[in-house]
GROMACS .gro file of C-alpha atoms in nm:
model
  367
    1MET     CA    1   0.000   0.000   0.000
    2LYS     CA    2   0.276   0.247   0.090
    3ARG     CA    3   0.457   0.169  -0.234
    4THR     CA    4   0.143   0.243  -0.433
    5VAL     CA    5   0.098   0.585  -0.260
    6LEU     CA    6   0.466   0.679  -0.314
    7LEU     CA    7   0.446   0.594  -0.684
    8GLY     CA    8   0.132   0.808  -0.712
    9LEU     CA    9   0.302   1.107  -0.550
   10LEU     CA   10   0.603   1.078  -0.780
   11ALA     CA   11   0.378   1.063  -1.084
   12LEU     CA   12   0.186   1.372  -0.968
   13SER     CA   13   0.512   1.563  -0.904
   14SER     CA   14   0.640   1.477  -1.251
   15ALA     CA   15   0.315   1.591  -1.411
   16CYS     CA   16   0.326   1.925  -1.226
   17SER     CA   17   0.687   1.983  -1.334
   18SER     CA   18   0.595   1.914  -1.696
   19ALA     CA   19   0.302   2.155  -1.677
   20ALA     CA   20   0.516   2.429  -1.521
   21ALA     CA   21   0.778   2.389  -1.792
   22THR     CA   22   0.507   2.410  -2.057
   23THR     CA   23   0.350   2.733  -1.919
   24ALA     CA   24   0.680   2.920  -1.840
   25THR     CA   25   0.757   3.225  -2.062
   26PRO     CA   26   1.046   3.148  -2.294
   27GLU     CA   27   1.349   3.375  -2.258
   28ARG     CA   28   1.423   3.619  -2.541
   29PRO     CA   29   1.734   3.496  -2.723
   30PRO     CA   30   2.016   3.755  -2.723
   31PRO     CA   31   2.095   3.938  -3.052
   32LYS     CA   32   2.374   3.798  -3.265
   33THR     CA   33   2.669   4.028  -3.341
   34LEU     CA   34   2.778   3.979  -3.703
   35LYS     CA   35   3.062   4.235  -3.681
   36GLU     CA   36   3.142   4.552  -3.493
   37GLY     CA   37   2.834   4.775  -3.500
   38VAL     CA   38   2.612   4.526  -3.688
   39VAL     CA   39   2.357   4.321  -3.491
   40GLN     CA   40   2.112   4.052  -3.604
   41LEU     CA   41   1.800   4.022  -3.391
   42ALA     CA   42   1.635   3.688  -3.328
   43GLU     CA   43   1.289   3.648  -3.477
   44ALA     CA   44   1.136   3.595  -3.132
   45SER     CA   45   1.264   3.936  -3.016
   46GLN     CA   46   1.138   4.143  -3.307
   47ALA     CA   47   0.808   4.210  -3.131
   48PHE     CA   48   0.995   4.405  -2.862
   49VAL     CA   49   1.161   4.645  -3.108
   50THR     CA   50   0.985   4.934  -3.287
   51VAL     CA   51   1.133   5.090  -3.599
   52THR     CA   52   1.018   5.432  -3.723
   53PRO     CA   53   1.136   5.636  -4.024
   54VAL     CA   54   1.291   5.957  -3.896
   55GLN     CA   55   1.118   6.267  -4.031
   56PRO     CA   56   1.157   6.646  -4.001
   57ASP     CA   57   0.948   6.783  -3.718
   58ALA     CA   58   0.902   7.160  -3.701
   59GLY     CA   59   0.706   7.143  -3.377
   60GLY     CA   60   0.953   6.923  -3.192
   61ALA     CA   61   1.268   7.106  -3.302
   62ARG     CA   62   1.338   7.308  -2.990
   63LEU     CA   63   1.646   7.391  -2.791
   64GLN     CA   64   1.651   7.432  -2.417
   65ALA     CA   65   1.910   7.634  -2.229
   66PRO     CA   66   1.960   7.804  -1.891
   67ALA     CA   67   1.871   8.171  -1.903
   68ARG     CA   68   1.887   8.488  -1.693
   69VAL     CA   69   1.723   8.828  -1.703
   70ALA     CA   70   1.968   9.111  -1.776
   71PHE     CA   71   1.976   9.477  -1.873
   72ARG     CA   72   1.984   9.555  -2.242
   73ASP     CA   73   2.296   9.713  -2.386
   74GLY     CA   74   2.311  10.078  -2.283
   75ALA     CA   75   2.048  10.042  -2.009
   76VAL     CA   76   2.300  10.061  -1.723
   77SER     CA   77   2.536  10.347  -1.645
   78ARG     CA   78   2.813  10.330  -1.385
   79LEU     CA   79   2.943  10.672  -1.287
   80GLY     CA   80   3.289  10.717  -1.138
   81ALA     CA   81   3.502  11.016  -1.049
   82PRO     CA   82   3.642  11.196  -1.359
   83LEU     CA   83   3.921  11.358  -1.153
   84ALA     CA   84   4.090  11.307  -0.820
   85GLY     CA   85   3.900  11.476  -0.539
   86ARG     CA   86   3.664  11.434  -0.247
   87VAL     CA   87   3.291  11.366  -0.215
   88VAL     CA   88   3.114  11.669  -0.066
   89GLY     CA   89   2.750  11.576  -0.134
   90VAL     CA   90   2.536  11.269  -0.211
   91HIS     CA   91   2.189  11.348  -0.347
   92VAL     CA   92   2.028  11.005  -0.407
   93ARG     CA   93   1.954  10.680  -0.227
   94THR     CA   94   1.960  10.324  -0.356
   95GLY     CA   95   1.626  10.243  -0.519
   96GLU     CA   96   1.541  10.605  -0.593
   97VAL     CA   97   1.401  10.688  -0.938
   98VAL     CA   98   1.591  10.958  -1.127
   99LYS     CA   99   1.551  11.150  -1.453
  100PRO     CA  100   1.822  11.246  -1.702
  101GLY     CA  101   2.025  11.536  -1.565
  102ASP     CA  102   1.934  11.485  -1.199
  103PRO     CA  103   2.232  11.550  -0.966
  104LEU     CA  104   2.367  11.234  -0.807
  105VAL     CA  105   2.698  11.319  -0.637
  106THR     CA  106   2.892  11.644  -0.589
  107LEU     CA  107   3.273  11.632  -0.585
  108ASP     CA  108   3.542  11.883  -0.499
  109CYS     CA  109   3.824  11.837  -0.754
  110PRO     CA  110   4.116  12.087  -0.764
  111GLU     CA  111   4.201  11.983  -1.118
  112ALA     CA  112   3.856  12.095  -1.234
  113ALA     CA  113   3.946  12.459  -1.175
  114ALA     CA  114   4.263  12.421  -1.383
  115ALA     CA  115   4.066  12.256  -1.667
  116ARG     CA  116   3.808  12.536  -1.670
  117THR     CA  117   4.081  12.802  -1.659
  118ALA     CA  118   4.252  12.635  -1.954
  119VAL     CA  119   3.932  12.675  -2.158
  120ALA     CA  120   3.908  13.046  -2.077
  121THR     CA  121   4.275  13.095  -2.161
  122ALA     CA  122   4.244  12.908  -2.489
  123ALA     CA  123   3.933  13.107  -2.583
  124ALA     CA  124   4.118  13.437  -2.522
  125ALA     CA  125   4.415  13.313  -2.726
  126LEU     CA  126   4.181  13.222  -3.012
  127ARG     CA  127   4.025  13.569  -3.017
  128GLU     CA  128   4.371  13.724  -3.030
  129ALA     CA  129   4.477  13.489  -3.313
  130GLU     CA  130   4.161  13.571  -3.510
  131SER     CA  131   4.221  13.941  -3.472
  132GLY     CA  132   4.587  13.904  -3.578
  133PHE     CA  133   4.497  13.698  -3.882
  134GLU     CA  134   4.232  13.947  -3.993
  135ARG     CA  135   4.482  14.232  -3.960
  136GLU     CA  136   4.749  14.049  -4.159
  137ARG     CA  137   4.492  13.960  -4.427
  138ARG     CA  138   4.394  14.325  -4.476
  139MET     CA  139   4.756  14.434  -4.486
  140PHE     CA  140   4.836  14.164  -4.741
  141ASP     CA  141   4.546  14.276  -4.959
  142GLN     CA  142   4.679  14.635  -4.943
  143GLY     CA  143   5.029  14.517  -5.035
  144VAL     CA  144   5.178  14.622  -4.702
  145SER     CA  145   5.236  14.268  -4.562
  146THR     CA  146   5.412  13.971  -4.717
  147GLU     CA  147   5.274  13.627  -4.796
  148ARG     CA  148   5.496  13.476  -4.533
  149GLU     CA  149   5.354  13.698  -4.258
  150ARG     CA  150   4.997  13.617  -4.364
  151LEU     CA  151   5.069  13.242  -4.357
  152SER     CA  152   5.228  13.274  -4.014
  153ALA     CA  153   4.917  13.447  -3.878
  154GLU     CA  154   4.699  13.174  -4.033
  155THR     CA  155   4.911  12.905  -3.865
  156ARG     CA  156   4.876  13.074  -3.524
  157LEU     CA  157   4.498  13.086  -3.576
  158ALA     CA  158   4.481  12.712  -3.653
  159GLU     CA  159   4.691  12.631  -3.345
  160ALA     CA  160   4.467  12.846  -3.124
  161ARG     CA  161   4.155  12.668  -3.252
  162ALA     CA  162   4.311  12.327  -3.188
  163GLU     CA  163   4.412  12.426  -2.835
  164LEU     CA  164   4.061  12.546  -2.754
  165ALA     CA  165   3.912  12.220  -2.885
  166ARG     CA  166   4.154  12.020  -2.669
  167ALA     CA  167   4.072  12.227  -2.359
  168GLN     CA  168   3.698  12.194  -2.419
  169ALA     CA  169   3.731  11.816  -2.461
  170SER     CA  170   3.917  11.796  -2.129
  171VAL     CA  171   3.661  12.004  -1.944
  172GLY     CA  172   3.382  11.792  -2.094
  173PHE     CA  173   3.467  11.521  -1.841
  174VAL     CA  174   3.422  11.777  -1.563
  175GLY     CA  175   3.086  11.910  -1.678
  176ALA     CA  176   2.926  12.247  -1.634
  177GLY     CA  177   3.003  12.451  -1.327
  178SER     CA  178   3.272  12.673  -1.189
  179GLY     CA  179   3.575  12.647  -0.967
  180THR     CA  180   3.654  12.305  -0.822
  181THR     CA  181   3.296  12.176  -0.804
  182VAL     CA  182   3.206  11.873  -1.018
  183VAL     CA  183   2.849  11.737  -1.023
  184LEU     CA  184   2.782  11.385  -1.147
  185ARG     CA  185   2.437  11.378  -1.313
  186ALA     CA  186   2.210  11.093  -1.422
  187PRO     CA  187   2.276  11.014  -1.790
  188LEU     CA  188   1.944  10.828  -1.831
  189ALA     CA  189   1.608  10.775  -1.667
  190GLY     CA  190   1.601  10.481  -1.432
  191THR     CA  191   1.658  10.357  -1.081
  192VAL     CA  192   1.963  10.391  -0.860
  193LEU     CA  193   2.084  10.031  -0.842
  194ALA     CA  194   2.386  10.087  -0.620
  195ARG     CA  195   2.555  10.375  -0.439
  196THR     CA  196   2.899  10.358  -0.282
  197ALA     CA  197   2.961  10.733  -0.253
  198THR     CA  198   2.986  10.871   0.102
  199GLU     CA  199   3.051  11.231   0.200
  200GLY     CA  200   3.413  11.301   0.285
  201VAL     CA  201   3.557  11.002   0.097
  202SER     CA  202   3.850  11.063  -0.137
  203VAL     CA  203   3.804  10.940  -0.493
  204GLN     CA  204   4.032  10.870  -0.788
  205PRO     CA  205   3.959  10.841  -1.161
  206GLY     CA  206   3.927  10.479  -1.270
  207GLY     CA  207   3.824  10.368  -0.923
  208GLU     CA  208   3.508  10.200  -0.804
  209PRO     CA  209   3.185  10.346  -0.950
  210LEU     CA  210   3.018  10.589  -0.713
  211VAL     CA  211   2.663  10.543  -0.844
  212GLU     CA  212   2.502  10.284  -1.073
  213VAL     CA  213   2.182  10.375  -1.256
  214GLY     CA  214   1.977  10.129  -1.462
  215ASP     CA  215   1.658  10.141  -1.665
  216ALA     CA  216   1.450   9.856  -1.521
  217SER     CA  217   1.214   9.864  -1.821
  218ALA     CA  218   1.494   9.789  -2.070
  219LEU     CA  219   1.544   9.418  -2.003
  220TRP     CA  220   1.599   9.107  -2.211
  221VAL     CA  221   1.673   8.742  -2.146
  222VAL     CA  222   2.017   8.596  -2.209
  223ALA     CA  223   2.019   8.220  -2.277
  224GLU     CA  224   2.348   8.029  -2.260
  225VAL     CA  225   2.324   7.795  -2.559
  226PHE     CA  226   2.568   7.509  -2.602
  227GLU     CA  227   2.814   7.522  -2.888
  228ARG     CA  228   2.663   7.219  -3.062
  229ASP     CA  229   2.317   7.382  -3.066
  230LEU     CA  230   2.424   7.723  -3.201
  231PRO     CA  231   2.387   7.633  -3.573
  232GLN     CA  232   2.014   7.583  -3.511
  233VAL     CA  233   1.960   7.934  -3.370
  234ARG     CA  234   1.878   8.229  -3.594
  235GLU     CA  235   1.782   8.588  -3.528
  236GLY     CA  236   1.407   8.628  -3.536
  237THR     CA  237   1.319   8.277  -3.418
  238ARG     CA  238   1.057   8.249  -3.145
  239ALA     CA  239   1.135   8.157  -2.786
  240SER     CA  240   0.962   8.111  -2.452
  241VAL     CA  241   1.113   8.171  -2.109
  242THR     CA  242   1.007   8.009  -1.784
  243LEU     CA  243   1.102   8.172  -1.453
  244PRO     CA  244   1.029   8.010  -1.114
  245SER     CA  245   0.902   8.339  -0.971
  246LEU     CA  246   0.646   8.397  -1.250
  247HIS     CA  247   0.335   8.186  -1.303
  248GLU     CA  248   0.314   8.227  -1.679
  249PRO     CA  249   0.595   8.174  -1.933
  250LEU     CA  250   0.718   8.478  -2.125
  251THR     CA  251   0.742   8.485  -2.503
  252GLY     CA  252   0.981   8.669  -2.731
  253GLN     CA  253   1.220   8.633  -3.019
  254VAL     CA  254   1.595   8.601  -3.064
  255VAL     CA  255   1.757   8.936  -3.144
  256SER     CA  256   2.125   8.839  -3.139
  257VAL     CA  257   2.347   8.531  -3.120
  258GLY     CA  258   2.684   8.559  -2.947
  259ALA     CA  259   2.986   8.540  -3.174
  260VAL     CA  260   3.223   8.406  -2.905
  261VAL     CA  261   3.198   8.070  -2.725
  262THR     CA  262   3.301   8.067  -2.359
  263SER     CA  263   3.603   7.842  -2.316
  264GLY     CA  264   3.486   7.683  -1.992
  265SER     CA  265   3.116   7.613  -2.041
  266ARG     CA  266   3.132   7.596  -2.423
  267THR     CA  267   2.825   7.817  -2.453
  268ALA     CA  268   2.745   8.144  -2.627
  269PRO     CA  269   2.490   8.407  -2.519
  270VAL     CA  270   2.166   8.423  -2.716
  271ARG     CA  271   1.967   8.738  -2.638
  272ILE     CA  272   1.588   8.724  -2.641
  273ALA     CA  273   1.369   9.037  -2.661
  274LEU     CA  274   1.043   8.979  -2.475
  275ASP     CA  275   0.708   9.062  -2.634
  276SER     CA  276   0.562   9.207  -2.313
  277PRO     CA  277   0.789   9.206  -2.006
  278SER     CA  278   0.615   9.121  -1.681
  279LYS     CA  279   0.595   9.377  -1.402
  280GLY     CA  280   0.764   9.131  -1.169
  281LEU     CA  281   1.066   9.091  -1.397
  282ARG     CA  282   1.396   9.186  -1.236
  283PRO     CA  283   1.758   9.170  -1.354
  284GLY     CA  284   1.940   8.864  -1.222
  285MET     CA  285   1.641   8.626  -1.226
  286PHE     CA  286   1.725   8.277  -1.350
  287GLY     CA  287   1.513   8.035  -1.549
  288ARG     CA  288   1.509   7.828  -1.868
  289ALA     CA  289   1.457   7.930  -2.228
  290ARG     CA  290   1.311   7.718  -2.505
  291ILE     CA  291   1.411   7.835  -2.850
  292ASP     CA  292   1.248   7.716  -3.169
  293ALA     CA  293   1.491   7.587  -3.428
  294ALA     CA  294   1.533   7.801  -3.738
  295GLU     CA  295   1.382   7.529  -3.957
  296ALA     CA  296   1.223   7.186  -3.931
  297SER     CA  297   1.480   6.934  -3.809
  298LEU     CA  298   1.498   6.561  -3.758
  299THR     CA  299   1.388   6.456  -3.413
  300LEU     CA  300   1.371   6.124  -3.228
  301PRO     CA  301   1.230   6.000  -2.899
  302VAL     CA  302   1.491   6.016  -2.627
  303GLU     CA  303   1.486   5.637  -2.582
  304ALA     CA  304   1.603   5.592  -2.942
  305VAL     CA  305   1.946   5.744  -2.862
  306LEU     CA  306   2.201   5.541  -2.667
  307LEU     CA  307   2.528   5.646  -2.504
  308ARG     CA  308   2.841   5.440  -2.550
  309ASN     CA  309   3.148   5.494  -2.335
  310GLY     CA  310   2.950   5.759  -2.151
  311LYS     CA  311   2.987   6.017  -2.428
  312ASP     CA  312   2.922   5.884  -2.781
  313SER     CA  313   2.560   5.915  -2.899
  314VAL     CA  314   2.445   5.634  -3.129
  315VAL     CA  315   2.125   5.500  -3.283
  316TYR     CA  316   2.047   5.171  -3.458
  317VAL     CA  317   1.931   5.184  -3.820
  318ARG     CA  318   1.752   4.884  -3.971
  319GLN     CA  319   1.938   4.732  -4.266
  320ASP     CA  320   1.692   4.450  -4.336
  321ALA     CA  321   1.417   4.267  -4.150
  322ARG     CA  322   1.649   4.137  -3.875
  323THR     CA  323   1.976   4.325  -3.918
  324PHE     CA  324   2.054   4.661  -3.752
  325VAL     CA  325   2.360   4.885  -3.793
  326ARG     CA  326   2.492   5.116  -3.522
  327ARG     CA  327   2.519   5.478  -3.639
  328PRO     CA  328   2.697   5.762  -3.450
  329VAL     CA  329   2.490   6.081  -3.435
  330VAL     CA  330   2.518   6.435  -3.304
  331VAL     CA  331   2.216   6.541  -3.101
  332ALA     CA  332   2.100   6.851  -2.919
  333THR     CA  333   1.980   6.874  -2.560
  334PRO     CA  334   1.660   6.670  -2.508
  335VAL     CA  335   1.338   6.872  -2.473
  336ASP     CA  336   1.002   6.725  -2.367
  337GLY     CA  337   1.104   6.366  -2.434
  338ARG     CA  338   1.242   6.427  -2.783
  339VAL     CA  339   1.591   6.504  -2.906
  340GLN     CA  340   1.695   6.691  -3.219
  341VAL     CA  341   1.940   6.514  -3.453
  342ILE     CA  342   2.197   6.762  -3.580
  343ALA     CA  343   2.409   6.518  -3.785
  344GLY     CA  344   2.434   6.149  -3.867
  345LEU     CA  345   2.088   6.071  -4.010
  346SER     CA  346   1.886   6.152  -4.319
  347ALA     CA  347   1.512   6.190  -4.349
  348GLY     CA  348   1.330   5.860  -4.403
  349GLU     CA  349   1.592   5.626  -4.254
  350PRO     CA  350   1.435   5.350  -4.036
  351VAL     CA  351   1.561   5.398  -3.681
  352VAL     CA  352   1.492   5.184  -3.375
  353THR     CA  353   1.277   5.408  -3.155
  354ARG     CA  354   1.182   5.150  -2.890
  355GLY     CA  355   1.383   4.862  -2.754
  356ALA     CA  356   1.724   4.993  -2.865
  357LEU     CA  357   1.884   4.860  -2.546
  358LEU     CA  358   1.803   4.504  -2.663
  359LEU     CA  359   2.050   4.557  -2.946
  360ASP     CA  360   2.335   4.698  -2.739
  361GLY     CA  361   2.386   4.571  -2.389
  362ALA     CA  362   2.703   4.777  -2.347
  363ALA     CA  363   2.522   5.111  -2.397
  364ASP     CA  364   2.319   5.332  -2.167
  365GLN     CA  365   2.001   5.528  -2.223
  366LEU     CA  366   2.052   5.894  -2.315
  367LEU     CA  367   1.846   6.001  -2.012
   0.00000   0.00000   0.00000
């Protein structure tokens, strides 16, 4: 009896093992490498790979780059001391709104008096030279003076005019006024961004700016675009800017593309003029800019691009029903799950857009 039960249990165990083996999911056979960069996929694995012809996509061709809000060119003025002297009056505070010509800082500069005196002296010398030339001209016309004397008077007149122009150019740095007083005035309408001037402090030309004035309404966005993405940026292309402190994205267009690439970050500044700047916009804010490509470009899903050796971007192009060839490509920064192909592919080529990792176990996903 015991022998009969034992044989029954063994038979049942064998039947269960056979059933389990029958219902288990078969493993996908690994792809076969024909040669370097060429892979043949087993027929059983083809269902896990999707191939799509790559096509130009105007809507998906976008670049993304870090961006910051900055003053436009000419919207900031930093005023320093034109001559050596001392601060005797400060007329503004940081954050104060000023108009063109408003006094900002008053200086006492001994050299200012000398510059203004030089103008008066040069003006007197010019009047004397004009009078002398006119006299010599009349005498020459009457035959009393010689040609040489007339030319000498004309030379003295030209020298006097040049000296007055030089003196006036020098006093232009000092500004209007008299004696040793020099008043620094606002060159533009705006807000006092910074003020380092303090009464009684000695100042030197070329030193630290005493007052900084900026026009807070003259702002643009500067996006730092990577070197590889620059060929896709053109003046006039549309862009949107997202800032953490603002609820709605800002729109604008590219007005200039930097001609120099920074050696460290390998980026160039792309300046974006906003359509309607927000009231909450302030210089120094950071965010991200999305710039439309100048023309429709080839794009792929991010999962179609693999990284080999941590730096080389590759895709797999179908050669026939089961054979795929690795292709190096140059891609831009991924945006919204898609990546722009800058070089390495042509429109219409069948590219593996899903399951690329099945073909290359030594690669990593782009993201």
